[in-house]
XYZ file of N, CA and C in Angstrom:
675
model
N 108.124 227.006 148.491
C 107.565 225.966 149.223
C 106.070 226.193 149.385
N 105.337 225.081 149.197
C 103.846 225.201 149.152
C 103.246 224.262 150.262
N 102.194 224.809 150.907
C 101.441 224.011 151.916
C 100.087 223.695 151.339
N 99.560 222.548 151.645
C 98.209 222.141 151.214
C 97.362 221.815 152.480
N 96.185 222.451 152.502
C 95.215 222.248 153.567
C 94.094 221.457 153.017
N 93.808 220.272 153.539
C 92.750 219.463 153.017
C 91.404 219.792 153.686
N 90.422 220.063 152.821
C 89.096 220.421 153.355
C 88.131 219.308 153.122
N 87.381 218.944 154.177
C 86.321 217.970 154.024
C 85.032 218.709 154.338
N 83.901 218.196 153.927
C 82.604 218.748 154.272
C 82.524 218.702 155.859
N 82.405 219.895 156.460
C 82.372 219.924 157.881
C 83.659 220.528 158.487
N 84.758 220.596 157.700
C 85.987 221.273 158.265
C 85.647 222.707 158.617
N 86.150 223.103 159.782
C 85.804 224.514 160.186
C 87.033 225.266 160.714
N 88.207 224.609 160.739
C 89.395 225.271 161.218
C 90.351 225.475 160.013
N 89.887 225.178 158.813
C 90.762 225.323 157.652
C 91.179 226.783 157.416
N 90.281 227.715 157.604
C 90.612 229.122 157.378
C 91.587 229.615 158.459
N 91.431 229.203 159.674
C 92.402 229.547 160.721
C 93.775 229.071 160.361
N 93.846 227.836 159.916
C 95.147 227.245 159.557
C 95.735 227.984 158.285
N 94.892 228.313 157.360
C 95.307 229.049 156.143
C 95.851 230.371 156.541
N 95.241 231.073 157.437
C 95.670 232.419 157.955
C 97.072 232.286 158.533
N 97.259 231.315 159.424
C 98.542 231.179 160.101
C 99.628 230.840 159.105
N 99.366 229.909 158.193
C 100.423 229.504 157.247
C 100.767 230.598 156.281
N 99.765 231.286 155.742
C 99.938 232.286 154.694
C 100.237 233.663 155.202
N 99.408 234.144 156.112
C 99.587 235.582 156.599
C 100.619 235.695 157.682
N 100.735 234.730 158.565
C 101.709 234.818 159.690
C 103.088 234.377 159.207
N 103.164 233.279 158.451
C 104.444 232.686 158.055
C 104.749 232.798 156.563
N 103.906 233.363 155.795
C 104.190 233.744 154.448
C 104.286 232.559 153.499
N 103.697 231.487 153.824
C 103.766 230.278 152.920
C 102.806 230.421 151.772
N 103.136 229.905 150.610
C 102.272 229.745 149.481
C 101.261 228.576 149.840
N 100.032 228.929 150.312
C 99.156 227.928 150.835
C 97.917 227.792 149.970
N 97.462 226.561 149.787
C 96.336 226.323 148.935
C 95.390 225.251 149.583
N 94.128 225.310 149.238
C 93.215 224.372 149.752
C 93.170 223.138 148.747
N 92.974 221.979 149.302
C 92.786 220.720 148.554
C 91.466 220.117 148.993
N 90.593 219.833 148.025
C 89.245 219.353 148.364
C 89.258 217.819 148.565
N 88.356 217.362 149.341
C 88.321 215.951 149.736
C 88.106 215.050 148.502
N 87.483 215.577 147.448
C 87.198 214.816 146.289
C 88.457 214.808 145.323
N 89.440 215.541 145.569
C 90.650 215.612 144.604
C 91.386 214.256 144.724
N 92.007 213.892 143.620
C 92.728 212.628 143.619
C 94.172 212.836 143.646
N 94.652 214.015 143.882
C 96.069 214.340 143.934
C 96.261 215.514 144.972
N 97.444 215.505 145.623
C 97.730 216.610 146.470
C 98.529 217.735 145.785
N 98.809 217.488 144.477
C 99.521 218.452 143.704
C 100.991 218.603 144.111
N 101.559 219.748 143.945
C 103.022 219.889 144.115
C 103.303 220.502 145.433
N 102.510 220.294 146.442
C 102.804 220.869 147.807
C 103.989 220.111 148.447
N 104.556 220.849 149.417
C 105.669 220.295 150.173
C 105.213 219.731 151.553
N 104.056 220.117 152.026
C 103.582 219.584 153.316
C 102.033 219.652 153.252
N 101.486 218.818 154.067
C 99.982 218.781 154.146
C 99.464 219.026 155.556
N 98.412 219.655 155.724
C 97.718 219.776 157.023
C 96.216 219.362 156.845
N 95.833 218.524 157.743
C 94.406 218.144 157.905
C 93.868 218.874 159.101
N 93.045 219.879 158.915
C 92.650 220.821 159.961
C 91.499 220.194 160.827
N 91.108 220.990 161.867
C 90.085 220.555 162.713
C 88.649 220.856 162.156
N 87.702 220.385 162.852
C 86.309 220.494 162.390
C 85.439 219.353 162.758
N 84.374 219.206 161.962
C 83.454 218.058 162.200
C 83.146 217.420 160.847
N 84.086 216.840 160.252
C 83.886 216.260 158.889
C 82.711 215.292 158.920
N 81.806 215.586 157.956
C 80.564 214.818 157.792
C 79.740 214.782 159.117
N 79.862 215.872 159.889
C 79.101 215.987 161.090
C 79.449 215.048 162.197
N 80.630 214.430 162.074
C 81.030 213.400 163.068
C 80.050 212.178 163.088
N 79.291 212.023 162.033
C 78.354 210.881 162.051
C 79.071 209.556 162.119
N 78.447 208.596 162.760
C 79.077 207.256 163.098
C 80.140 207.337 164.114
N 81.287 208.066 163.675
C 82.411 208.234 164.614
C 83.268 209.355 163.995
N 83.845 210.191 164.702
C 84.599 211.374 164.233
C 85.686 210.806 163.197
N 85.650 211.319 162.063
C 86.682 211.027 161.034
C 86.521 209.789 160.227
N 85.591 208.884 160.679
C 85.454 207.568 159.971
C 84.947 207.672 158.536
N 83.983 208.636 158.278
C 83.431 208.700 156.927
C 84.433 209.422 156.036
N 85.221 210.394 156.606
C 86.169 211.106 155.761
C 87.216 210.192 155.150
N 87.496 209.049 155.810
C 88.489 208.143 155.361
C 88.158 207.556 153.970
N 86.849 207.596 153.650
C 86.427 207.053 152.297
C 86.597 208.034 151.165
N 87.141 209.259 151.533
C 87.308 210.281 150.516
C 88.402 209.980 149.571
N 88.285 210.338 148.221
C 89.342 210.075 147.255
C 90.716 210.624 147.646
N 90.743 211.728 148.437
C 92.083 212.321 148.748
C 92.928 211.484 149.741
N 92.248 210.541 150.428
C 93.008 209.807 151.445
C 94.103 208.928 150.829
N 93.857 208.357 149.654
C 94.977 207.576 149.102
C 96.223 208.427 148.778
N 96.081 209.648 148.179
C 97.223 210.494 147.974
C 97.878 210.943 149.338
N 97.007 211.104 150.331
C 97.570 211.426 151.658
C 98.445 210.279 152.188
N 97.966 209.098 151.974
C 98.635 207.905 152.497
C 99.976 207.742 151.693
N 99.943 208.002 150.366
C 101.146 207.946 149.542
C 102.124 209.022 149.983
N 101.622 210.239 150.285
C 102.506 211.283 150.771
C 103.169 210.944 152.053
N 102.377 210.320 152.992
C 102.942 209.898 154.316
C 104.047 208.846 154.101
N 103.862 207.891 153.059
C 104.765 206.812 152.835
C 106.084 207.469 152.183
N 105.888 208.527 151.483
C 107.102 209.228 150.776
C 107.947 210.059 151.801
N 107.389 210.308 152.920
C 108.162 211.049 153.937
C 107.754 212.537 154.002
N 106.661 212.929 153.278
C 106.216 214.286 153.383
C 105.749 214.651 154.774
N 106.103 215.870 155.303
C 105.525 216.270 156.570
C 103.973 216.422 156.521
N 103.295 215.811 157.392
C 101.836 215.899 157.504
C 101.449 216.166 158.906
N 100.657 217.127 159.127
C 100.114 217.541 160.453
C 98.634 217.370 160.494
N 98.098 216.575 161.469
C 96.614 216.511 161.624
C 96.311 217.106 162.963
N 95.305 218.050 162.926
C 94.933 218.748 164.152
C 93.456 218.425 164.494
N 93.226 217.867 165.609
C 91.891 217.619 166.151
C 91.138 216.675 165.163
N 90.138 217.115 164.398
C 89.508 216.151 163.462
C 90.488 215.636 162.448
N 91.516 216.407 162.081
C 92.530 215.932 161.183
C 93.295 214.731 161.833
N 93.548 214.870 163.117
C 94.148 213.768 163.854
C 93.193 212.524 163.832
N 91.941 212.769 164.096
C 91.013 211.688 164.112
C 90.923 210.959 162.791
N 91.030 211.707 161.681
C 90.999 211.146 160.331
C 92.223 210.352 160.035
N 93.396 210.811 160.438
C 94.619 210.097 160.246
C 94.682 208.780 161.013
N 93.991 208.844 162.257
C 93.913 207.548 162.996
C 92.938 206.559 162.399
N 91.787 207.068 161.959
C 90.798 206.203 161.288
C 91.386 205.686 159.966
N 92.357 206.313 159.330
C 92.907 205.841 158.095
C 94.110 204.975 158.386
N 94.387 204.694 159.674
C 95.494 203.860 160.105
C 96.858 204.385 159.637
N 96.903 205.697 159.368
C 98.189 206.359 159.038
C 98.938 206.622 160.427
N 98.124 206.820 161.423
C 98.633 206.958 162.815
C 97.971 205.937 163.689
N 98.700 205.416 164.729
C 98.125 204.353 165.573
C 97.083 204.872 166.574
N 96.277 204.002 167.133
C 95.370 204.368 168.294
C 93.980 204.581 167.817
N 93.200 205.170 168.699
C 91.885 205.536 168.460
C 91.529 206.797 169.281
N 90.549 207.648 168.820
C 90.072 208.767 169.584
C 88.651 208.454 169.947
N 88.414 208.449 171.307
C 87.141 208.124 171.861
C 86.440 209.299 172.500
N 85.242 209.120 172.958
C 84.526 210.200 173.684
C 85.255 210.559 174.944
N 85.319 211.895 175.260
C 85.890 212.283 176.522
C 85.230 211.670 177.672
N 85.945 211.373 178.756
C 85.359 210.678 179.968
C 84.107 211.528 180.503
N 84.166 212.809 180.293
C 83.061 213.673 180.736
C 81.837 213.398 179.886
N 82.011 212.844 178.721
C 80.946 212.714 177.708
C 80.405 214.093 177.201
N 81.228 215.103 177.404
C 80.845 216.419 177.004
C 81.935 217.028 176.089
N 81.464 218.029 175.210
C 82.427 218.758 174.449
C 83.261 219.631 175.371
N 84.565 219.636 175.131
C 85.464 220.487 175.954
C 86.057 221.594 175.134
N 86.044 222.732 175.755
C 86.649 223.926 175.031
C 87.310 224.756 176.122
N 88.613 224.567 176.317
C 89.376 225.340 177.352
C 90.828 225.328 177.011
N 91.590 226.088 177.772
C 93.055 226.145 177.614
C 93.708 225.081 178.517
N 94.774 224.505 178.026
C 95.541 223.581 178.810
C 97.028 223.805 178.472
N 97.869 222.915 178.864
C 99.307 222.939 178.507
C 99.766 221.627 178.075
N 100.576 221.569 177.042
C 101.184 220.334 176.588
C 102.637 220.279 177.101
N 103.156 219.103 177.178
C 104.565 218.850 177.437
C 105.136 218.129 176.270
N 106.256 218.626 175.704
C 106.909 218.029 174.575
C 107.677 216.773 174.921
N 107.449 215.640 174.290
C 108.098 214.453 174.643
C 108.989 213.957 173.428
N 108.836 214.512 172.300
C 109.651 214.151 171.109
C 109.909 215.370 170.286
N 111.184 215.704 170.205
C 111.478 216.919 169.403
C 112.332 216.547 168.200
N 112.044 215.410 167.669
C 112.656 214.876 166.402
C 111.752 214.789 165.233
N 110.525 215.328 165.346
C 109.629 215.358 164.210
C 109.747 216.704 163.450
N 109.212 216.773 162.248
C 109.326 218.092 161.472
C 108.590 219.178 162.131
N 107.750 218.883 163.176
C 106.868 219.889 163.800
C 107.388 220.247 165.192
N 108.445 219.677 165.661
C 108.924 219.893 167.060
C 110.425 220.148 167.215
N 111.184 220.188 166.095
C 112.615 220.332 166.271
C 113.055 221.584 166.907
N 112.181 222.691 166.932
C 112.605 223.927 167.578
C 112.221 223.964 168.980
N 111.605 222.882 169.520
C 111.115 222.819 170.916
C 112.060 222.040 171.670
N 112.029 222.241 172.981
C 112.911 221.408 173.947
C 112.068 220.353 174.535
N 112.697 219.209 174.810
C 112.107 218.128 175.521
C 111.573 218.695 176.901
N 110.335 218.361 177.228
C 109.668 218.801 178.504
C 109.253 220.223 178.452
N 109.437 220.922 177.334
C 108.941 222.329 177.235
C 107.395 222.297 177.265
N 106.828 223.320 177.948
C 105.358 223.399 178.014
C 104.869 224.314 176.895
N 103.655 223.967 176.364
C 103.013 224.718 175.320
C 101.617 225.126 175.798
N 101.351 226.395 176.157
C 99.930 226.802 176.401
C 99.136 226.748 175.144
N 97.955 226.100 175.135
C 97.240 225.764 173.902
C 95.813 225.448 174.221
N 94.862 225.775 173.334
C 93.481 225.396 173.569
C 93.093 224.016 173.008
N 92.098 223.404 173.687
C 91.489 222.196 173.090
C 90.066 222.441 172.875
N 89.400 221.751 171.900
C 88.031 221.931 171.546
C 87.527 220.598 170.881
N 87.013 219.692 171.697
C 86.603 218.435 171.106
C 85.689 217.707 172.013
N 84.970 216.737 171.400
C 84.115 215.882 172.155
C 84.681 214.417 172.141
N 85.472 214.128 171.077
C 86.016 212.734 170.951
C 87.560 212.901 170.924
N 88.124 213.366 171.993
C 89.576 213.587 171.963
C 90.339 212.679 172.924
N 89.714 211.725 173.463
C 90.408 210.800 174.463
C 91.205 209.766 173.637
N 92.519 209.950 173.627
C 93.377 209.042 172.907
C 93.450 207.695 173.608
N 93.322 206.630 172.811
C 93.362 205.311 173.468
C 94.268 204.326 172.601
N 95.116 203.663 173.343
C 95.797 202.466 172.742
C 95.893 201.391 173.823
N 95.988 200.168 173.313
C 96.078 199.052 174.265
C 97.587 199.024 174.817
N 97.799 198.150 175.793
C 99.045 198.151 176.478
C 100.204 197.831 175.514
N 99.974 196.888 174.627
C 101.035 196.429 173.673
C 101.413 197.616 172.778
N 100.423 198.276 172.241
C 100.674 199.389 171.367
C 101.309 200.583 172.115
N 100.943 200.758 173.360
C 101.569 201.807 174.151
C 103.069 201.498 174.384
N 103.431 200.277 174.635
C 104.873 199.946 174.730
C 105.567 200.160 173.403
N 104.890 199.861 172.289
C 105.508 200.108 170.959
C 105.721 201.620 170.748
N 104.724 202.477 171.122
C 104.896 203.892 170.996
C 106.118 204.425 171.783
N 106.205 203.830 172.997
C 107.371 204.255 173.858
C 108.668 203.832 173.215
N 108.663 202.602 172.809
C 110.009 202.081 172.279
C 110.381 202.823 170.947
N 109.403 203.162 170.120
C 109.663 203.864 168.899
C 109.720 205.392 169.007
N 109.546 205.895 170.255
C 109.570 207.359 170.452
C 108.428 208.065 169.580
N 107.253 207.480 169.649
C 106.153 208.055 168.838
C 105.208 208.902 169.653
N 105.463 209.074 170.972
C 104.521 209.916 171.784
C 105.193 211.376 171.689
N 104.531 212.269 171.051
C 105.037 213.650 170.811
C 104.693 214.640 171.859
N 103.352 214.597 172.302
C 102.880 215.547 173.296
C 102.037 214.794 174.311
N 102.187 215.198 175.605
C 101.282 214.750 176.673
C 100.679 215.966 177.329
N 99.547 215.841 177.942
C 98.951 216.945 178.723
C 99.667 217.115 179.991
N 99.739 218.317 180.570
C 100.392 218.570 181.773
C 99.411 218.349 182.928
N 98.123 218.070 182.667
C 97.110 217.840 183.684
C 96.140 216.771 183.156
N 95.272 216.296 184.041
C 94.196 215.384 183.600
C 93.201 216.197 182.763
N 92.952 215.684 181.549
C 92.062 216.380 180.642
C 90.859 215.553 180.350
N 91.038 214.349 179.795
C 89.899 213.608 179.245
C 89.929 212.123 179.340
N 90.961 211.609 180.095
C 91.125 210.128 180.195
C 92.038 209.536 179.178
N 92.761 210.348 178.379
C 93.628 209.764 177.314
C 94.699 208.806 177.937
N 95.000 207.781 177.269
C 96.004 206.806 177.734
C 97.269 207.568 178.008
N 97.824 207.470 179.272
C 99.074 208.098 179.598
C 99.035 209.666 179.367
N 97.890 210.205 179.314
C 97.756 211.659 179.041
C 98.273 212.072 177.674
N 98.199 211.108 176.749
C 98.714 211.416 175.380
C 97.871 212.382 174.656
N 98.466 213.449 174.089
C 97.778 214.450 173.290
C 98.156 214.496 171.817
N 99.294 213.854 171.476
C 99.752 213.835 170.101
C 100.725 212.691 169.937
N 100.717 212.120 168.725
C 101.633 210.955 168.394
C 102.159 211.202 166.995
N 103.090 210.443 166.649
C 103.717 210.481 165.242
C 103.699 208.996 164.713
N 103.921 208.875 163.399
C 104.120 207.545 162.879
C 105.557 207.059 163.092
N 105.887 205.864 162.756
C 107.215 205.318 163.051
C 108.286 206.164 162.320
N 108.006 206.728 161.140
C 108.982 207.465 160.438
C 109.104 208.888 160.890
N 108.245 209.324 161.753
C 108.240 210.638 162.497
C 107.782 211.791 161.538
N 107.384 211.535 160.285
C 107.006 212.619 159.424
C 105.551 212.967 159.511
N 104.704 212.155 160.083
C 103.288 212.413 160.293
C 102.970 212.579 161.736
N 102.396 213.763 162.146
C 102.091 214.041 163.507
C 100.658 214.351 163.619
N 99.983 213.810 164.558
C 98.584 214.136 164.939
C 98.481 214.579 166.311
N 97.673 215.716 166.571
C 97.450 216.287 167.939
C 96.113 216.773 168.023
N 95.503 216.616 169.230
C 94.132 217.106 169.487
C 94.075 218.598 169.761
N 95.020 219.214 170.535
C 94.931 220.704 170.692
C 95.189 221.457 169.389
N 94.868 222.741 169.332
C 94.910 223.586 168.230
C 96.093 224.586 168.201
N 97.238 224.292 167.504
C 98.308 225.289 167.520
C 97.962 226.493 166.727
N 97.114 226.363 165.682
C 96.763 227.532 164.884
C 95.959 228.571 165.728
N 95.503 228.170 166.822
C 94.693 229.125 167.698
C 95.625 229.659 168.833
N 96.940 229.308 168.802
C 97.787 229.683 169.918
C 99.083 230.323 169.487
N 99.297 230.446 168.162
C 100.647 230.885 167.698
C 100.820 232.380 167.604
N 99.676 233.146 167.832
C 99.824 234.621 167.708
C 99.449 235.238 169.099
N 100.231 236.234 169.460
C 100.007 236.916 170.754
C 98.633 237.503 170.907
N 97.994 237.885 169.800
C 96.739 238.557 169.925
C 95.625 237.621 170.329
N 95.786 236.257 170.196
C 94.768 235.375 170.550
C 95.217 234.382 171.577
N 96.435 234.508 172.045
C 96.963 233.620 173.114
C 97.192 234.459 174.327
N 96.317 234.319 175.325
C 96.515 235.197 176.589
C 97.663 234.713 177.488
N 98.252 233.624 177.167
C 99.301 233.099 178.071
C 100.689 233.288 177.527
N 101.091 232.550 176.453
C 102.371 232.727 175.814
C 102.317 232.058 174.449
N 102.398 232.808 173.466
C 102.286 232.295 172.038
C 103.561 231.657 171.492
N 104.661 232.009 172.107
C 105.972 231.571 171.584
C 106.060 230.042 171.417
N 105.761 229.238 172.470
C 105.914 227.816 172.331
C 105.065 227.219 171.160
N 103.799 227.617 171.002
C 102.978 227.136 169.902
C 103.531 227.598 168.560
N 104.090 228.831 168.471
C 104.608 229.286 167.278
C 105.800 228.413 166.788
N 106.513 227.794 167.762
C 107.711 226.987 167.453
C 107.251 225.679 166.693
N 106.011 225.249 166.834
C 105.520 224.148 166.061
C 105.598 224.535 164.559
N 105.149 225.731 164.209
C 105.166 226.149 162.822
C 106.577 226.504 162.371
N 107.372 227.102 163.177
C 108.762 227.337 162.837
C 109.560 226.173 162.632
N 109.308 225.060 163.430
C 109.968 223.791 163.186
C 109.597 223.270 161.779
N 108.350 223.362 161.471
C 107.870 222.945 160.120
C 108.583 223.700 159.023
N 108.693 224.980 159.159
C 109.343 225.857 158.123
C 110.814 225.553 158.046
N 111.480 225.268 159.180
C 112.851 224.934 159.216
C 113.092 223.585 158.421
N 112.123 222.664 158.665
C 112.290 221.326 158.061
C 112.187 221.377 156.560
N 111.347 222.259 155.986
C 111.189 222.292 154.537
C 112.119 223.352 153.944
N 112.875 224.007 154.744
C 113.970 224.894 154.207
C 113.498 226.313 153.943
N 112.371 226.693 154.602
C 111.866 228.087 154.406
C 112.650 229.074 155.263
N 112.948 228.640 156.486
C 113.684 229.502 157.434
C 115.167 229.149 157.442
């Protein structure tokens, strides 16, 4: 089983994600460049965090013009598991692969601190090993992480069970405290916090087990565990 990590100019969490997938969980992991026109023979895709194209204009909006986005869209339509983290989430939203928008935090400042997520959907490839309402200690690091949807879209998200994670506390003004959502088919998940920075005990001062279950869910889904 192979994992592909898509790198854009300005990605800076790609190596952290590569380390977790390859060194911690033993996956055959490879990088995919934004100029590539195919995702190759991988079984899952990750769009990592960072500041693609320096967040110019709006976070993630320039990356959507990259040649790799069409294969990503095709992979999403085919049912391949895809995880977008932070800037990866912003790119998936800007590509309309996931609903909503990511706006500036209400503080208008970059935020870098620990928080806790609450699991609201454990039917995605990235959450099946977690319990509903389970808490996940995890760090956030973003300036445009305030998730927004209008009232009609919010009701659609609730009806379709597309809200995957919410914050356990007020963070940045996100609609209904939403921290992560999925597409209607549940195979594409985007989240602002960073599970790759929370899955190992050496770097998680609180509890690394819940975040590690995000990756173990993924491995279970593709048949590695």
